CSV table of C-alpha atoms in Angstrom, one decimal:
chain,number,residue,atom,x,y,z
I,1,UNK,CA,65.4,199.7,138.1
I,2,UNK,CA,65.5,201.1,141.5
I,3,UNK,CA,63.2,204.0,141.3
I,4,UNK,CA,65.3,205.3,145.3
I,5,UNK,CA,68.6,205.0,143.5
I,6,UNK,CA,67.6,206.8,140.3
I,7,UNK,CA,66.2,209.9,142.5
I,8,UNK,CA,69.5,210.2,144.5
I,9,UNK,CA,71.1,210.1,141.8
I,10,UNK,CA,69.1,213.2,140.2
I,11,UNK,CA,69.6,214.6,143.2
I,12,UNK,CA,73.1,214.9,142.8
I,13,UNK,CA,73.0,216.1,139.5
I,14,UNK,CA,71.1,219.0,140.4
I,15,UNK,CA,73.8,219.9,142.7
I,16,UNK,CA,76.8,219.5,140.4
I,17,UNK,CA,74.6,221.7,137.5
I,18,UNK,CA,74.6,224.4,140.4
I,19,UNK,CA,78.1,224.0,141.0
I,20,UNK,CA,78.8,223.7,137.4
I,21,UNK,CA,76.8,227.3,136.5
I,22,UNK,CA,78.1,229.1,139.5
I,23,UNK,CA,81.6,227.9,138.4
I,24,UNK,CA,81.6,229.3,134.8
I,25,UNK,CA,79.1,232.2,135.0
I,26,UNK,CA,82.0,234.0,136.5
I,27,UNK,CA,84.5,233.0,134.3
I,28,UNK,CA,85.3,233.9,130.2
I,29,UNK,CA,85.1,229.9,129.5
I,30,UNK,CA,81.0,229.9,129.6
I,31,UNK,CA,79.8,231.3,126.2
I,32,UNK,CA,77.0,234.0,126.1
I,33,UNK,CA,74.0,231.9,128.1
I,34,UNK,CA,73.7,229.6,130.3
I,35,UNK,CA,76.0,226.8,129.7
I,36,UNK,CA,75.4,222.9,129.5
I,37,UNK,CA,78.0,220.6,131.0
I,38,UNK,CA,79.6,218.5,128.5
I,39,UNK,CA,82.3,215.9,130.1
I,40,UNK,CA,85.3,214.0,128.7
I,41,UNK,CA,86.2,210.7,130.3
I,42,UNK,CA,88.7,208.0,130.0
I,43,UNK,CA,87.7,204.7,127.8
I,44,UNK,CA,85.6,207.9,125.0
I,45,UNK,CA,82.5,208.2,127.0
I,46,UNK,CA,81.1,211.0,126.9
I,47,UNK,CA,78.1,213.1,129.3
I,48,UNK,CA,76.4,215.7,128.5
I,49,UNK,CA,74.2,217.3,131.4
I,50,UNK,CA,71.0,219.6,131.1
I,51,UNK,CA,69.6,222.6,133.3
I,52,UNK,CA,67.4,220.4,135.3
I,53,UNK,CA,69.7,217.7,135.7
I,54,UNK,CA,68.8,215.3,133.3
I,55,UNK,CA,72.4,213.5,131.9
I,56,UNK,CA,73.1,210.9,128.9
I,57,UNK,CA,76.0,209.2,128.5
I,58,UNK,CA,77.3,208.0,125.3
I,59,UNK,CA,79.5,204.9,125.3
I,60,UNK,CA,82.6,205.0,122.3
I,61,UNK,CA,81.6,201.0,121.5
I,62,UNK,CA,77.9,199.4,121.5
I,63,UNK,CA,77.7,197.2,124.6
I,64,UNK,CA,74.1,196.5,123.7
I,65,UNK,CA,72.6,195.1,119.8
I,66,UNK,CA,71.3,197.8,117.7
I,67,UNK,CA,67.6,198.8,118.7
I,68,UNK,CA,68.0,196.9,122.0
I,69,UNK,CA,67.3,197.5,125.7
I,70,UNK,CA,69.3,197.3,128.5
I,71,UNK,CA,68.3,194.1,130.8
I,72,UNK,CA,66.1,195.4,133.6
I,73,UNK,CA,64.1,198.3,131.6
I,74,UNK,CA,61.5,198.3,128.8
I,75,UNK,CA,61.3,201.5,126.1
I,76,UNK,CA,58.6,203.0,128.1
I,77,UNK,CA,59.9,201.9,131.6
I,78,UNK,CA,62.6,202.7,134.0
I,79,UNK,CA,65.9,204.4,132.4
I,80,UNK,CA,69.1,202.7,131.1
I,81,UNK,CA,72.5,203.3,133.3
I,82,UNK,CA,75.5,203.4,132.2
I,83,UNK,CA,78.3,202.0,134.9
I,84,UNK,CA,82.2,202.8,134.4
I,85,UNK,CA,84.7,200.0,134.3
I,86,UNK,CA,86.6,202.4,136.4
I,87,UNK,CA,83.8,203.0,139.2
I,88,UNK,CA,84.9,207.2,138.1
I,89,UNK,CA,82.0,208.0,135.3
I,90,UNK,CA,78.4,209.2,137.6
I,91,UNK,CA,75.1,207.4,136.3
I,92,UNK,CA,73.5,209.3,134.3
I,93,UNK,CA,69.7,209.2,133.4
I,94,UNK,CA,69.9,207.3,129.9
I,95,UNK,CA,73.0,205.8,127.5
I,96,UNK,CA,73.5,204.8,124.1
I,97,UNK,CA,76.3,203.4,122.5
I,98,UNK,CA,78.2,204.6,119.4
I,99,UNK,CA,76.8,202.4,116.6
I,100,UNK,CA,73.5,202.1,117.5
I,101,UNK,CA,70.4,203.7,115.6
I,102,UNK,CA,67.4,205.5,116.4
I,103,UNK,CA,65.9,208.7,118.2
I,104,UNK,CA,64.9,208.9,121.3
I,105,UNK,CA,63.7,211.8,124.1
I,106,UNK,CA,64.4,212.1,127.2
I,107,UNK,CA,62.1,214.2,129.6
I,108,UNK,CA,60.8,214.5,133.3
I,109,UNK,CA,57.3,216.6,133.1
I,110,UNK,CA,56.7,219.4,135.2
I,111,UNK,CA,55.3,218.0,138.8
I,112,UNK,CA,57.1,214.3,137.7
I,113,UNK,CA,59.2,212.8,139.9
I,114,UNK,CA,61.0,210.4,137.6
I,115,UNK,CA,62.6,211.3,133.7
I,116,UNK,CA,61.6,208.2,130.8
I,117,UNK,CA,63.4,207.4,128.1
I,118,UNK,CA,61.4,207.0,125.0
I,119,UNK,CA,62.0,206.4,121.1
I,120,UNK,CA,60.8,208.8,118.5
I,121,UNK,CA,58.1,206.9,116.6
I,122,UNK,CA,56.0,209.9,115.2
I,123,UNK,CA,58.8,211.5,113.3
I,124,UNK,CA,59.9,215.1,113.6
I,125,UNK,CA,61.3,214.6,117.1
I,126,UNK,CA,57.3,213.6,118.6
I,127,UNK,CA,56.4,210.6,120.8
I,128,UNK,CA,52.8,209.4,119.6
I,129,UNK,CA,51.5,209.6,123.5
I,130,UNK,CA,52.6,212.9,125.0
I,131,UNK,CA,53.7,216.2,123.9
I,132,UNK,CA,57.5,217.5,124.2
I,133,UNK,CA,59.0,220.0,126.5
I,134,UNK,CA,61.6,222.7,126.8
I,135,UNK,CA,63.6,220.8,129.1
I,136,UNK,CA,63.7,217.7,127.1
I,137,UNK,CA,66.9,216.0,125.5
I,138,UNK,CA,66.6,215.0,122.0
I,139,UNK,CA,69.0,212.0,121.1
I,140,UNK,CA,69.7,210.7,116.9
I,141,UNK,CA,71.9,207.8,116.8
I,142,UNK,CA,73.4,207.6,113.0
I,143,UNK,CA,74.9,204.0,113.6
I,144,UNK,CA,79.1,204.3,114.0
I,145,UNK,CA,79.1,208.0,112.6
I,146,UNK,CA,77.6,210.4,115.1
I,147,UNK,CA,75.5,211.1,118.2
I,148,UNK,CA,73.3,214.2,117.7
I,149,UNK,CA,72.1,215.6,121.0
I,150,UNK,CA,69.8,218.8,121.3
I,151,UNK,CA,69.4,220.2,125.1
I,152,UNK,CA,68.6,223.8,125.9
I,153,UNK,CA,68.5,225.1,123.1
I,154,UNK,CA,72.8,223.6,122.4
I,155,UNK,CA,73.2,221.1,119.5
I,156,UNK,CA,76.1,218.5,120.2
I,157,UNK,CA,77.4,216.0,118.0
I,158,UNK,CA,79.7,213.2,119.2
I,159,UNK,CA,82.0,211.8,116.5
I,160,UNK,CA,82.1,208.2,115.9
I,161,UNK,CA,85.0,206.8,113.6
I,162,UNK,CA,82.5,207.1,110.5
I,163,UNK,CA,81.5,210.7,111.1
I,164,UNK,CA,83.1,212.4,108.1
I,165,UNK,CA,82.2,216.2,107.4
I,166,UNK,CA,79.4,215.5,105.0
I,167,UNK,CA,77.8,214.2,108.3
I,168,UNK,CA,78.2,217.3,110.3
I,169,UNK,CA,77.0,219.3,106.8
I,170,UNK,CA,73.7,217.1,107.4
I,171,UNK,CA,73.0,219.1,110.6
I,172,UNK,CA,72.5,223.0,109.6
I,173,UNK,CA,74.1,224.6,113.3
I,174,UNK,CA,76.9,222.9,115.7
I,175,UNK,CA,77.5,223.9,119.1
I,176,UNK,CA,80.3,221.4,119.4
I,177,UNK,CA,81.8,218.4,118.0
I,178,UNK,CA,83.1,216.3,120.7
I,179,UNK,CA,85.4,212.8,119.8
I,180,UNK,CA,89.0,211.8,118.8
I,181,UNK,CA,90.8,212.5,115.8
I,182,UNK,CA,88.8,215.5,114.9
I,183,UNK,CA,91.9,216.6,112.9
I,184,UNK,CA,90.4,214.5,110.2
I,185,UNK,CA,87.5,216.9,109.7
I,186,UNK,CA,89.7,219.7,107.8
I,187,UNK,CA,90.1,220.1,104.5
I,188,UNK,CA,93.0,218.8,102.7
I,189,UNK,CA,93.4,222.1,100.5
I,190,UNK,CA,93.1,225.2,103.0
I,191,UNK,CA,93.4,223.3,106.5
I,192,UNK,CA,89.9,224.6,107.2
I,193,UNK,CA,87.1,223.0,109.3
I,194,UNK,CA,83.3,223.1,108.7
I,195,UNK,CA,82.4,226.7,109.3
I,196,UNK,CA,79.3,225.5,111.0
I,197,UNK,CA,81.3,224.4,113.9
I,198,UNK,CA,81.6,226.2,117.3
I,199,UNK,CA,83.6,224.0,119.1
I,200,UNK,CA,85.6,221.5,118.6
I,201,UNK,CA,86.6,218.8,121.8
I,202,UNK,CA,88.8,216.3,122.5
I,203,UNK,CA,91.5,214.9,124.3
I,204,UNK,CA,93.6,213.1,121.3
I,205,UNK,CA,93.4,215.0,118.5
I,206,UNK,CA,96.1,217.6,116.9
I,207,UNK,CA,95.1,221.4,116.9
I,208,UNK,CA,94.1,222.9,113.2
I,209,UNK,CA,96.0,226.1,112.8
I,210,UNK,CA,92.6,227.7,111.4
I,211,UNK,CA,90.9,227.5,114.6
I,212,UNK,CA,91.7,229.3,118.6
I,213,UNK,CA,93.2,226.3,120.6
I,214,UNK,CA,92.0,226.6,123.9
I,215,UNK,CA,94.3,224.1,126.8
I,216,UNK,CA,92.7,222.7,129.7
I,217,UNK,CA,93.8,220.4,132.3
I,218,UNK,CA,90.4,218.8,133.1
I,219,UNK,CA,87.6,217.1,131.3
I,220,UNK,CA,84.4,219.7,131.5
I,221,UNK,CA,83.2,222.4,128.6
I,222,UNK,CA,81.0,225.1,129.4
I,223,UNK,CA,78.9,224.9,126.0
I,224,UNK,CA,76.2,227.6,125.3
I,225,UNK,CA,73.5,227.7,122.7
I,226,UNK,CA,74.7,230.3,119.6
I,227,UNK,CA,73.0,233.6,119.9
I,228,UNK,CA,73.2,236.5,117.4
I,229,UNK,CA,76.0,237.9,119.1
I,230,UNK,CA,78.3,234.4,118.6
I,231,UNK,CA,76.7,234.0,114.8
I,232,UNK,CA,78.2,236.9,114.1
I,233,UNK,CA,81.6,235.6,115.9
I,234,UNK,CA,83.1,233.5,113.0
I,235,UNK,CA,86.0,232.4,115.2
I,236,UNK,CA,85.5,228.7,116.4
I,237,UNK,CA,87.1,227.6,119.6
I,238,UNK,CA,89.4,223.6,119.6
I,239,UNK,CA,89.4,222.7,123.0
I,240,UNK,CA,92.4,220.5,124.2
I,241,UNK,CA,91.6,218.7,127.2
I,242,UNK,CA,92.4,216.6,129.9
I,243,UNK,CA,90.3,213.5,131.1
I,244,UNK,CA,90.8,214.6,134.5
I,245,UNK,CA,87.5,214.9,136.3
I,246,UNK,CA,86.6,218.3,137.1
């Protein structure tokens, strides 16, 4: 890919991660720490975005064949891009589509110019050639039912149509569950949601009376990672937003 394009891009998203902080560090929204950007957009995509900048998208269908890379990069190589339909979602620095499989990282090194994109092939979240970093984003793709990201110390999970809450009980802390139809996720008896759950996002999905409903008219949640103070906050937050870029 074109290694010019890639750093402009970067470059931007350190600006709009500045923007993004200085926004919510002022405001009640951003939980205890510094947030990560987690964004909303027409068409199910999702974006999360890290402290330094680095972004992935995750695509609601698989555009690509499980296990595959995107023409134009190798696994080791240049990052995959993802490109709206609607010319409104930014590139971010790697995608993967609902329905694929596998874990990957995705890291820039201190004093590295450019971020790679690499699949975890030593188990336990380790690359066989390099150690990991704080700053890195850790990526499991469980086919159609989830995207579990780790970044900054916040653990995501995107909801695919097969995610069902013994998935989420596979994962021991959530910072947020992001998707459609999260409505699903409460149990038919008491109405209540996986107590492990933070957050819950989404703009189509019907509020669970258990939970604080939280109405916004844009598509960007401030997520933090949970601290003692929010462990001992049992209240979890359902987020009823817009796709309206913020």
């Amino acid at each position: 890919m074109n290694s010019i394009c890639f750093s402009k891009g970067t470059a931007a998203q350190l600006v709009c991660a500045a923007a993004f902080l200085a926004f919510f560090g002022v405001g009640s929204e951003a939980a205890e720490g510094d947030p990560i950007a987690v964004r909303v957009w027409p068409g199910g995509t999702v974006t999360v975005q890290s402290h330094l900048g680095l972004s992935v998208a995750v695509q609601n269908d698989a555009s690509t064949p499980e296990g595959s890379t995107p023409e134009g990069s190798t696994p080791e190589g240049d990052l995959p891009s993802n490109e709206s339909e609607a010319g409104e979602i930014p590139k971010s620095s790697a995608t993967i589509s609902m329905g694929e499989s596998g874990s990957y990282v995705l890291s820039r090194p201190a004093n590295q110019a450019k971020a790679t994109w690499k699949p975890v092939t030593g188990g336990n979240d380790s690359t066989d050639d390099e150690p990991q970093t704080p700053n890195d984003i850790r990526v499991n793709s469980l086919g159609g039912k989830a995207v579990h990201i780790q970044l900054d110390g916040v653990d995501l999970v995107i909801a695919g149509s097969d995610c069902t809450a013994q998935t989420l009980e596979t994962i021991s802390s959530i910072d947020a569950v992001i998707g459609s139809n999260l409505q699903r996720f409460a149990s038919e008896g008491d109405k209540m949601l996986p107590a492990h759950v933070r957050n819950w996002i989404s703009d189509s999905s019907s509020p669970v009376e258990s939970v604080k409903t939280h109405d916004q008219d844009h598509n960007t949640v401030a997520v933090s990672m949970t601290t003692q103070d929010l462990k001992s906050d049992s209240t979890a937050v359902w987020w009823n937003i817009s796709t309206q870029p913020w």
